[in-house]
Amino acid sequence: MKETIDALRREIAAALSDAKNGEDLKNFFAKYLGKAGSITALMKELGKYPKEERPAVGKLVNEFRDAVMTDFKAKEEEVARAELAAKYASEQTDITMPAKRRTRGGLHPTTLVREELCNAFTGMGFTVYEGREIEDDYHNFTALNTPKDHPARDKQDTFYIGEDIVLRTHTSPGQIHCLETMKPPFKVVMPGRVFRCDDDATHTPMFHQMEGLVIDKNLSLCDLQGLLDTLAKSMFTPDTRTRFRPSYFPFTEPSVEVDVSCCECGGTGCRLCKGTGWIEILGGGVVNRRVIANCGLDPDEWSGLAFGAGLERIAMLKYGVNNIHILYDGDQDILRQFRK
């Protein structure tokens, strides 16, 4: 047994000297000190010796095991100190180096326009109403006097998530919810996301609108023009002018398209306004009598003004963006230009 222990002692000394890290020590322990290790195997051989020799042999093996364990723990502490020193060295900070600067975030151009519009309208006494993005057919189409055969109801124009459930195609359903729940007179604006099956340089499947609704007595297009003229001057420059052109929307009668004088050339004509001096910015009109009646109000007593604008379109005009996808491609070099 003594010869076996001496040979194993030399092997263990070499193996322990070669251990460089915790993984090496783990393998060492399993090979020599574990349940299936070489030293444990020596204890199992005691049965081969005569009964009177077993105490001396057992003592020899135990002393050998204790010595190996002492050496192992010493090596374990040495490796732990080395690993800790290496970790400290790798994590060392050079306090003379310049600090890393964190880039400040900023609001998205569409959000900037939304906040600017909300501030302008609340300053004129409007309430901000947050509508829901998933609507039923009644609030999105029927109550707004949209016929069953209107192209907007087709699946190539509208995202249907159920037979009569859609992703709202405009913020106009908010008009119906307000008419059903608010007591007139009132003034409200409804900003939010809308969804349509459309995608090109000036359209995306998801975009933002802001709808406005005024319910009072004896309202006319003159009131709408004064309101929108004030808004245009607030959004662009004090010299901005507005004009109305006849149009058609199912939920307003009469309906108009609203143009503003070109913010690039001031109305003299340029590439942006295609030489006309005017840029279309939103649509509106006097609320259709049927819409008012659909919501339980007397159209002979109450009248309304409605208007809606695409926030991305205003942002593109205001900031000189020529492709709507630039606003949503996530290019930080572009978006940080809008940071206040």
Short mmCIF file of C-alpha atoms in Angstrom, two decimals:
data_model
loop_
_atom_site.label_atom_id
_atom_site.label_comp_id
_atom_site.label_asym_id
_atom_site.label_seq_id
_atom_site.Cartn_x
_atom_site.Cartn_y
_atom_site.Cartn_z
CA MET A 1 0.00 0.00 0.00
CA LYS A 2 2.88 2.38 0.83
CA GLU A 3 4.31 2.05 -2.69
CA THR A 4 0.85 2.75 -4.19
CA ILE A 5 0.40 5.83 -2.02
CA ASP A 6 3.87 7.18 -2.90
CA ALA A 7 3.16 6.82 -6.64
CA LEU A 8 -0.24 8.44 -6.24
CA ARG A 9 1.31 11.24 -4.13
CA ARG A 10 3.67 12.18 -7.00
CA GLU A 11 0.82 12.10 -9.53
CA ILE A 12 -1.38 14.27 -7.31
CA ALA A 13 1.38 16.81 -6.69
CA ALA A 14 1.90 17.23 -10.45
CA ALA A 15 -1.86 17.48 -11.12
CA LEU A 16 -2.36 20.03 -8.36
CA SER A 17 0.56 22.11 -9.63
CA ASP A 18 -0.99 22.20 -13.13
CA ALA A 19 -4.40 23.40 -11.87
CA LYS A 20 -4.87 27.00 -13.00
CA ASN A 21 -8.53 27.77 -12.40
CA GLY A 22 -11.70 26.67 -10.66
CA GLU A 23 -12.61 24.23 -13.42
CA ASP A 24 -9.23 22.46 -13.09
CA LEU A 25 -9.72 22.17 -9.33
CA LYS A 26 -13.21 20.79 -9.81
CA ASN A 27 -11.86 18.07 -12.08
CA PHE A 28 -8.99 17.38 -9.66
CA PHE A 29 -11.35 16.88 -6.73
CA ALA A 30 -13.56 14.50 -8.71
CA LYS A 31 -10.57 12.45 -9.89
CA TYR A 32 -8.80 12.05 -6.58
CA LEU A 33 -11.03 13.05 -3.65
CA GLY A 34 -14.56 12.43 -4.90
CA LYS A 35 -16.71 9.35 -4.30
CA ALA A 36 -15.24 7.68 -7.36
CA GLY A 37 -11.76 9.16 -6.82
CA SER A 38 -8.44 7.36 -6.54
CA ILE A 39 -8.00 7.97 -2.80
CA THR A 40 -11.54 6.74 -2.03
CA ALA A 41 -10.69 3.60 -4.02
CA LEU A 42 -7.75 2.96 -1.67
CA MET A 43 -10.16 2.81 1.29
CA LYS A 44 -12.20 0.20 -0.52
CA GLU A 45 -9.11 -2.04 -0.80
CA LEU A 46 -8.75 -2.42 2.99
CA GLY A 47 -10.78 -5.62 2.83
CA LYS A 48 -7.94 -7.31 0.93
CA TYR A 49 -5.58 -6.97 3.90
CA PRO A 50 -5.39 -9.28 6.95
CA LYS A 51 -7.52 -8.18 9.86
CA GLU A 52 -4.54 -7.30 12.04
CA GLU A 53 -3.01 -5.02 9.31
CA ARG A 54 -6.13 -3.08 8.49
CA PRO A 55 -5.83 -0.41 11.27
CA ALA A 56 -2.31 0.54 10.21
CA VAL A 57 -3.19 0.60 6.50
CA GLY A 58 -6.39 2.58 7.18
CA LYS A 59 -4.39 5.11 9.23
CA LEU A 60 -1.89 5.47 6.37
CA VAL A 61 -4.63 6.09 3.82
CA ASN A 62 -6.47 8.60 6.06
CA GLU A 63 -3.29 10.58 6.75
CA PHE A 64 -2.59 10.64 2.99
CA ARG A 65 -6.13 11.82 2.26
CA ASP A 66 -5.91 14.58 4.92
CA ALA A 67 -2.60 15.80 3.49
CA VAL A 68 -4.01 15.91 -0.06
CA MET A 69 -7.09 17.76 1.20
CA THR A 70 -4.89 20.34 2.97
CA ASP A 71 -2.87 20.89 -0.20
CA PHE A 72 -6.08 21.10 -2.25
CA LYS A 73 -7.59 23.82 -0.01
CA ALA A 74 -4.37 25.81 -0.11
CA LYS A 75 -4.36 25.59 -3.91
CA GLU A 76 -8.04 26.53 -3.99
CA GLU A 77 -7.34 29.72 -2.03
CA GLU A 78 -4.39 30.54 -4.30
CA VAL A 79 -6.52 30.13 -7.46
CA ALA A 80 -9.36 32.20 -5.97
CA ARG A 81 -6.96 35.05 -5.18
CA ALA A 82 -5.53 34.92 -8.71
CA GLU A 83 -8.97 34.92 -10.33
CA LEU A 84 -10.12 37.83 -8.17
CA ALA A 85 -6.98 39.82 -9.04
CA ALA A 86 -7.58 39.14 -12.75
CA LYS A 87 -11.19 40.28 -12.41
CA TYR A 88 -10.14 43.51 -10.68
CA ALA A 89 -7.57 44.17 -13.38
CA SER A 90 -10.11 43.66 -16.19
CA GLU A 91 -12.66 45.93 -14.47
CA GLN A 92 -10.23 48.67 -13.63
CA THR A 93 -11.41 52.14 -14.65
CA ASP A 94 -9.06 54.80 -15.87
CA ILE A 95 -10.45 57.87 -14.12
CA THR A 96 -8.37 60.13 -16.37
CA MET A 97 -10.34 59.05 -19.47
CA PRO A 98 -13.22 61.30 -20.63
CA ALA A 99 -16.63 60.17 -19.43
CA LYS A 100 -19.02 58.57 -21.92
CA ARG A 101 -21.74 61.02 -22.85
CA ARG A 102 -25.33 59.83 -22.90
CA THR A 103 -27.28 61.17 -25.85
CA ARG A 104 -30.37 63.06 -24.79
CA GLY A 105 -33.63 61.76 -26.18
CA GLY A 106 -36.28 63.89 -27.80
CA LEU A 107 -39.88 63.83 -28.90
CA HIS A 108 -40.86 62.39 -32.27
CA PRO A 109 -41.83 64.99 -34.91
CA THR A 110 -45.41 63.69 -34.92
CA THR A 111 -45.56 64.02 -31.14
CA LEU A 112 -44.21 67.58 -31.36
CA VAL A 113 -46.99 68.49 -33.79
CA ARG A 114 -49.61 66.75 -31.65
CA GLU A 115 -48.54 68.63 -28.52
CA GLU A 116 -48.42 71.94 -30.38
CA LEU A 117 -51.94 71.40 -31.76
CA CYS A 118 -53.31 70.29 -28.38
CA ASN A 119 -51.83 73.38 -26.73
CA ALA A 120 -53.32 75.62 -29.42
CA PHE A 121 -56.78 74.08 -29.11
CA THR A 122 -56.87 73.93 -25.32
CA GLY A 123 -55.94 77.60 -25.40
CA MET A 124 -59.15 78.14 -27.38
CA GLY A 125 -61.26 76.25 -24.83
CA PHE A 126 -61.23 72.76 -26.37
CA THR A 127 -61.15 69.52 -24.40
CA VAL A 128 -58.81 66.70 -25.50
CA TYR A 129 -60.60 63.36 -25.93
CA GLU A 130 -58.72 60.05 -26.34
CA GLY A 131 -60.81 57.67 -28.43
CA ARG A 132 -60.40 53.92 -28.87
CA GLU A 133 -58.44 52.41 -31.75
CA ILE A 134 -60.69 49.37 -32.24
CA GLU A 135 -64.17 50.41 -33.34
CA ASP A 136 -67.43 48.80 -34.36
CA ASP A 137 -68.87 49.38 -37.81
CA TYR A 138 -71.61 51.63 -36.43
CA HIS A 139 -69.31 54.24 -34.87
CA ASN A 140 -66.69 54.07 -37.63
CA PHE A 141 -69.08 54.22 -40.61
CA THR A 142 -72.85 54.03 -40.11
CA ALA A 143 -73.33 56.78 -37.52
CA LEU A 144 -71.11 59.03 -39.66
CA ASN A 145 -73.56 58.73 -42.57
CA THR A 146 -71.23 56.48 -44.60
CA PRO A 147 -73.29 54.36 -47.06
CA LYS A 148 -72.99 50.59 -47.11
CA ASP A 149 -71.51 50.71 -50.63
CA HIS A 150 -68.91 53.39 -49.82
CA PRO A 151 -65.38 52.37 -51.00
CA ALA A 152 -63.94 53.07 -47.54
CA ARG A 153 -65.80 50.02 -46.23
CA ASP A 154 -63.95 47.67 -48.64
CA LYS A 155 -61.38 45.31 -47.18
CA GLN A 156 -58.69 46.68 -49.48
CA ASP A 157 -59.08 50.02 -47.67
CA THR A 158 -59.94 48.99 -44.09
CA PHE A 159 -58.42 46.52 -41.62
CA TYR A 160 -61.21 44.22 -40.40
CA ILE A 161 -60.56 42.17 -37.25
CA GLY A 162 -64.11 40.81 -37.12
CA GLU A 163 -67.28 40.91 -39.17
CA ASP A 164 -68.28 44.33 -37.82
CA ILE A 165 -65.09 45.26 -35.91
CA VAL A 166 -62.35 47.36 -37.52
CA LEU A 167 -59.18 49.25 -36.71
CA ARG A 168 -60.53 52.77 -36.92
CA THR A 169 -59.86 54.40 -40.27
CA HIS A 170 -60.10 57.95 -38.86
CA THR A 171 -60.55 59.67 -35.53
CA SER A 172 -64.10 60.69 -36.56
CA PRO A 173 -65.75 57.93 -34.47
CA GLY A 174 -64.74 60.08 -31.52
CA GLN A 175 -67.32 62.60 -32.76
CA ILE A 176 -70.08 60.04 -32.25
CA HIS A 177 -68.86 59.01 -28.79
CA CYS A 178 -68.70 62.66 -27.73
CA LEU A 179 -72.15 63.42 -29.15
CA GLU A 180 -73.54 60.40 -27.28
CA THR A 181 -71.93 61.20 -23.92
CA MET A 182 -71.34 64.97 -23.70
CA LYS A 183 -73.96 67.59 -23.09
CA PRO A 184 -73.88 70.41 -25.68
CA PRO A 185 -72.50 72.94 -26.21
CA PHE A 186 -68.92 71.63 -26.22
CA LYS A 187 -65.63 71.83 -28.10
CA VAL A 188 -63.36 68.81 -28.31
CA VAL A 189 -60.29 67.59 -30.23
CA MET A 190 -59.46 63.92 -30.69
CA PRO A 191 -55.83 63.02 -31.52
CA GLY A 192 -54.79 59.44 -32.09
CA ARG A 193 -53.57 56.63 -34.32
CA VAL A 194 -55.62 55.46 -37.29
CA PHE A 195 -55.16 52.58 -39.74
CA ARG A 196 -55.71 52.14 -43.48
CA CYS A 197 -54.53 49.70 -46.15
CA ASP A 198 -52.30 52.27 -47.86
CA ASP A 199 -48.54 52.56 -48.28
CA ASP A 200 -46.54 54.99 -50.46
CA ALA A 201 -44.34 58.09 -50.11
CA THR A 202 -47.10 60.06 -48.38
CA HIS A 203 -49.10 57.24 -46.70
CA THR A 204 -48.42 54.46 -44.21
CA PRO A 205 -50.76 51.72 -42.87
CA MET A 206 -50.62 53.43 -39.46
CA PHE A 207 -50.61 57.20 -39.04
CA HIS A 208 -51.99 59.92 -36.79
CA GLN A 209 -54.92 62.26 -37.11
CA MET A 210 -56.46 64.97 -35.02
CA GLU A 211 -60.21 65.45 -35.27
CA GLY A 212 -62.01 68.53 -34.01
CA LEU A 213 -65.70 68.93 -33.16
CA VAL A 214 -67.67 71.97 -32.04
CA ILE A 215 -71.34 71.62 -31.09
CA ASP A 216 -73.32 74.80 -30.49
CA LYS A 217 -76.20 76.77 -31.90
CA ASN A 218 -76.16 78.68 -35.21
CA LEU A 219 -72.66 77.67 -36.33
CA SER A 220 -71.54 78.33 -39.90
CA LEU A 221 -68.55 77.95 -42.23
CA CYS A 222 -67.49 81.47 -41.26
CA ASP A 223 -66.92 80.23 -37.70
CA LEU A 224 -64.89 77.30 -39.05
CA GLN A 225 -62.75 79.58 -41.21
CA GLY A 226 -61.98 81.87 -38.28
CA LEU A 227 -61.09 78.90 -36.10
CA LEU A 228 -58.80 77.25 -38.66
CA ASP A 229 -57.21 80.55 -39.66
CA THR A 230 -56.21 81.09 -36.02
CA LEU A 231 -54.87 77.54 -35.88
CA ALA A 232 -52.79 77.93 -39.07
CA LYS A 233 -51.18 81.12 -37.79
CA SER A 234 -50.33 79.33 -34.54
CA MET A 235 -48.83 76.27 -36.28
CA PHE A 236 -46.85 78.01 -39.02
CA THR A 237 -46.32 81.80 -39.12
CA PRO A 238 -48.48 84.81 -38.28
CA ASP A 239 -48.64 85.60 -42.02
CA THR A 240 -50.17 82.22 -42.95
CA ARG A 241 -53.49 82.46 -44.79
CA THR A 242 -56.22 79.85 -45.30
CA ARG A 243 -58.74 79.19 -48.04
CA PHE A 244 -61.65 76.79 -48.49
CA ARG A 245 -62.38 74.64 -51.55
CA PRO A 246 -65.63 72.70 -52.01
CA SER A 247 -65.37 68.98 -51.27
CA TYR A 248 -67.48 66.05 -50.06
CA PHE A 249 -67.46 64.01 -46.86
CA PRO A 250 -70.43 61.85 -45.77
CA PHE A 251 -70.45 63.35 -42.27
CA THR A 252 -70.31 67.06 -43.18
CA GLU A 253 -72.54 69.22 -45.41
CA PRO A 254 -71.26 71.50 -46.78
CA SER A 255 -67.74 70.04 -46.86
CA VAL A 256 -64.48 71.78 -47.64
CA GLU A 257 -60.81 71.11 -48.21
CA VAL A 258 -58.67 73.60 -46.34
CA ASP A 259 -55.46 75.00 -47.86
CA VAL A 260 -52.80 77.15 -46.23
CA SER A 261 -50.44 79.52 -47.98
CA CYS A 262 -47.17 77.73 -48.73
CA CYS A 263 -44.85 77.81 -45.74
CA GLU A 264 -41.83 77.65 -48.07
CA CYS A 265 -42.52 80.50 -50.48
CA GLY A 266 -45.21 82.44 -48.62
CA GLY A 267 -47.68 82.00 -51.48
CA THR A 268 -45.57 83.16 -54.42
CA GLY A 269 -45.17 79.64 -55.87
CA CYS A 270 -42.42 77.02 -55.54
CA ARG A 271 -41.71 73.30 -56.00
CA LEU A 272 -43.29 72.43 -52.66
CA CYS A 273 -46.67 73.95 -53.56
CA LYS A 274 -46.26 73.08 -57.27
CA GLY A 275 -46.38 76.73 -58.19
CA THR A 276 -49.87 77.33 -56.78
CA GLY A 277 -48.85 79.11 -53.58
CA TRP A 278 -51.23 76.86 -51.57
CA ILE A 279 -50.92 73.50 -49.79
CA GLU A 280 -53.84 71.30 -48.75
CA ILE A 281 -53.65 70.62 -45.03
CA LEU A 282 -56.99 69.30 -43.75
CA GLY A 283 -60.67 68.74 -44.43
CA GLY A 284 -63.78 69.85 -42.60
CA GLY A 285 -67.24 71.30 -42.80
CA VAL A 286 -70.56 71.73 -41.05
CA VAL A 287 -71.65 68.50 -39.33
CA ASN A 288 -74.30 66.70 -41.38
CA ARG A 289 -77.78 66.95 -39.89
CA ARG A 290 -78.11 63.16 -40.10
CA VAL A 291 -75.04 62.68 -37.90
CA ILE A 292 -76.49 64.99 -35.25
CA ALA A 293 -79.85 63.22 -35.44
CA ASN A 294 -78.18 59.77 -35.23
CA CYS A 295 -76.80 60.79 -31.84
CA GLY A 296 -80.15 61.87 -30.41
CA LEU A 297 -79.83 65.66 -30.80
CA ASP A 298 -82.27 67.93 -32.60
CA PRO A 299 -80.51 69.19 -35.79
CA ASP A 300 -82.91 72.16 -35.88
CA GLU A 301 -81.57 73.29 -32.53
CA TRP A 302 -77.94 72.20 -32.60
CA SER A 303 -75.31 72.56 -35.31
CA GLY A 304 -71.70 71.50 -35.46
CA LEU A 305 -68.32 72.10 -37.05
CA ALA A 306 -65.94 69.22 -37.74
CA PHE A 307 -62.42 69.13 -39.12
CA GLY A 308 -59.60 66.63 -39.30
CA ALA A 309 -55.90 66.78 -40.14
CA GLY A 310 -53.11 64.26 -40.59
CA LEU A 311 -50.38 64.96 -38.05
CA GLU A 312 -47.68 63.43 -40.24
CA ARG A 313 -48.70 65.72 -43.12
CA ILE A 314 -48.37 68.78 -40.92
CA ALA A 315 -45.02 67.53 -39.62
CA MET A 316 -43.78 66.95 -43.16
CA LEU A 317 -44.76 70.48 -44.19
CA LYS A 318 -43.51 72.09 -41.00
CA TYR A 319 -40.12 70.35 -40.98
CA GLY A 320 -39.50 69.90 -44.72
CA VAL A 321 -39.78 66.08 -44.82
CA ASN A 322 -40.49 64.73 -48.31
CA ASN A 323 -41.22 61.08 -47.48
CA ILE A 324 -43.44 59.93 -44.61
CA HIS A 325 -41.38 56.77 -44.10
CA ILE A 326 -38.46 58.91 -42.91
CA LEU A 327 -40.53 59.57 -39.77
CA TYR A 328 -40.80 55.86 -38.96
CA ASP A 329 -37.57 54.28 -40.24
CA GLY A 330 -35.90 54.86 -36.86
CA ASP A 331 -32.87 56.64 -38.32
CA GLN A 332 -31.35 58.37 -35.28
CA ASP A 333 -29.33 60.80 -37.41
CA ILE A 334 -32.62 62.13 -38.81
CA LEU A 335 -34.75 62.01 -35.68
CA ARG A 336 -32.21 63.80 -33.49
CA GLN A 337 -32.55 66.83 -35.78
CA PHE A 338 -35.99 67.38 -34.27
CA ARG A 339 -34.72 67.27 -30.68
CA LYS A 340 -35.47 70.44 -28.81
#
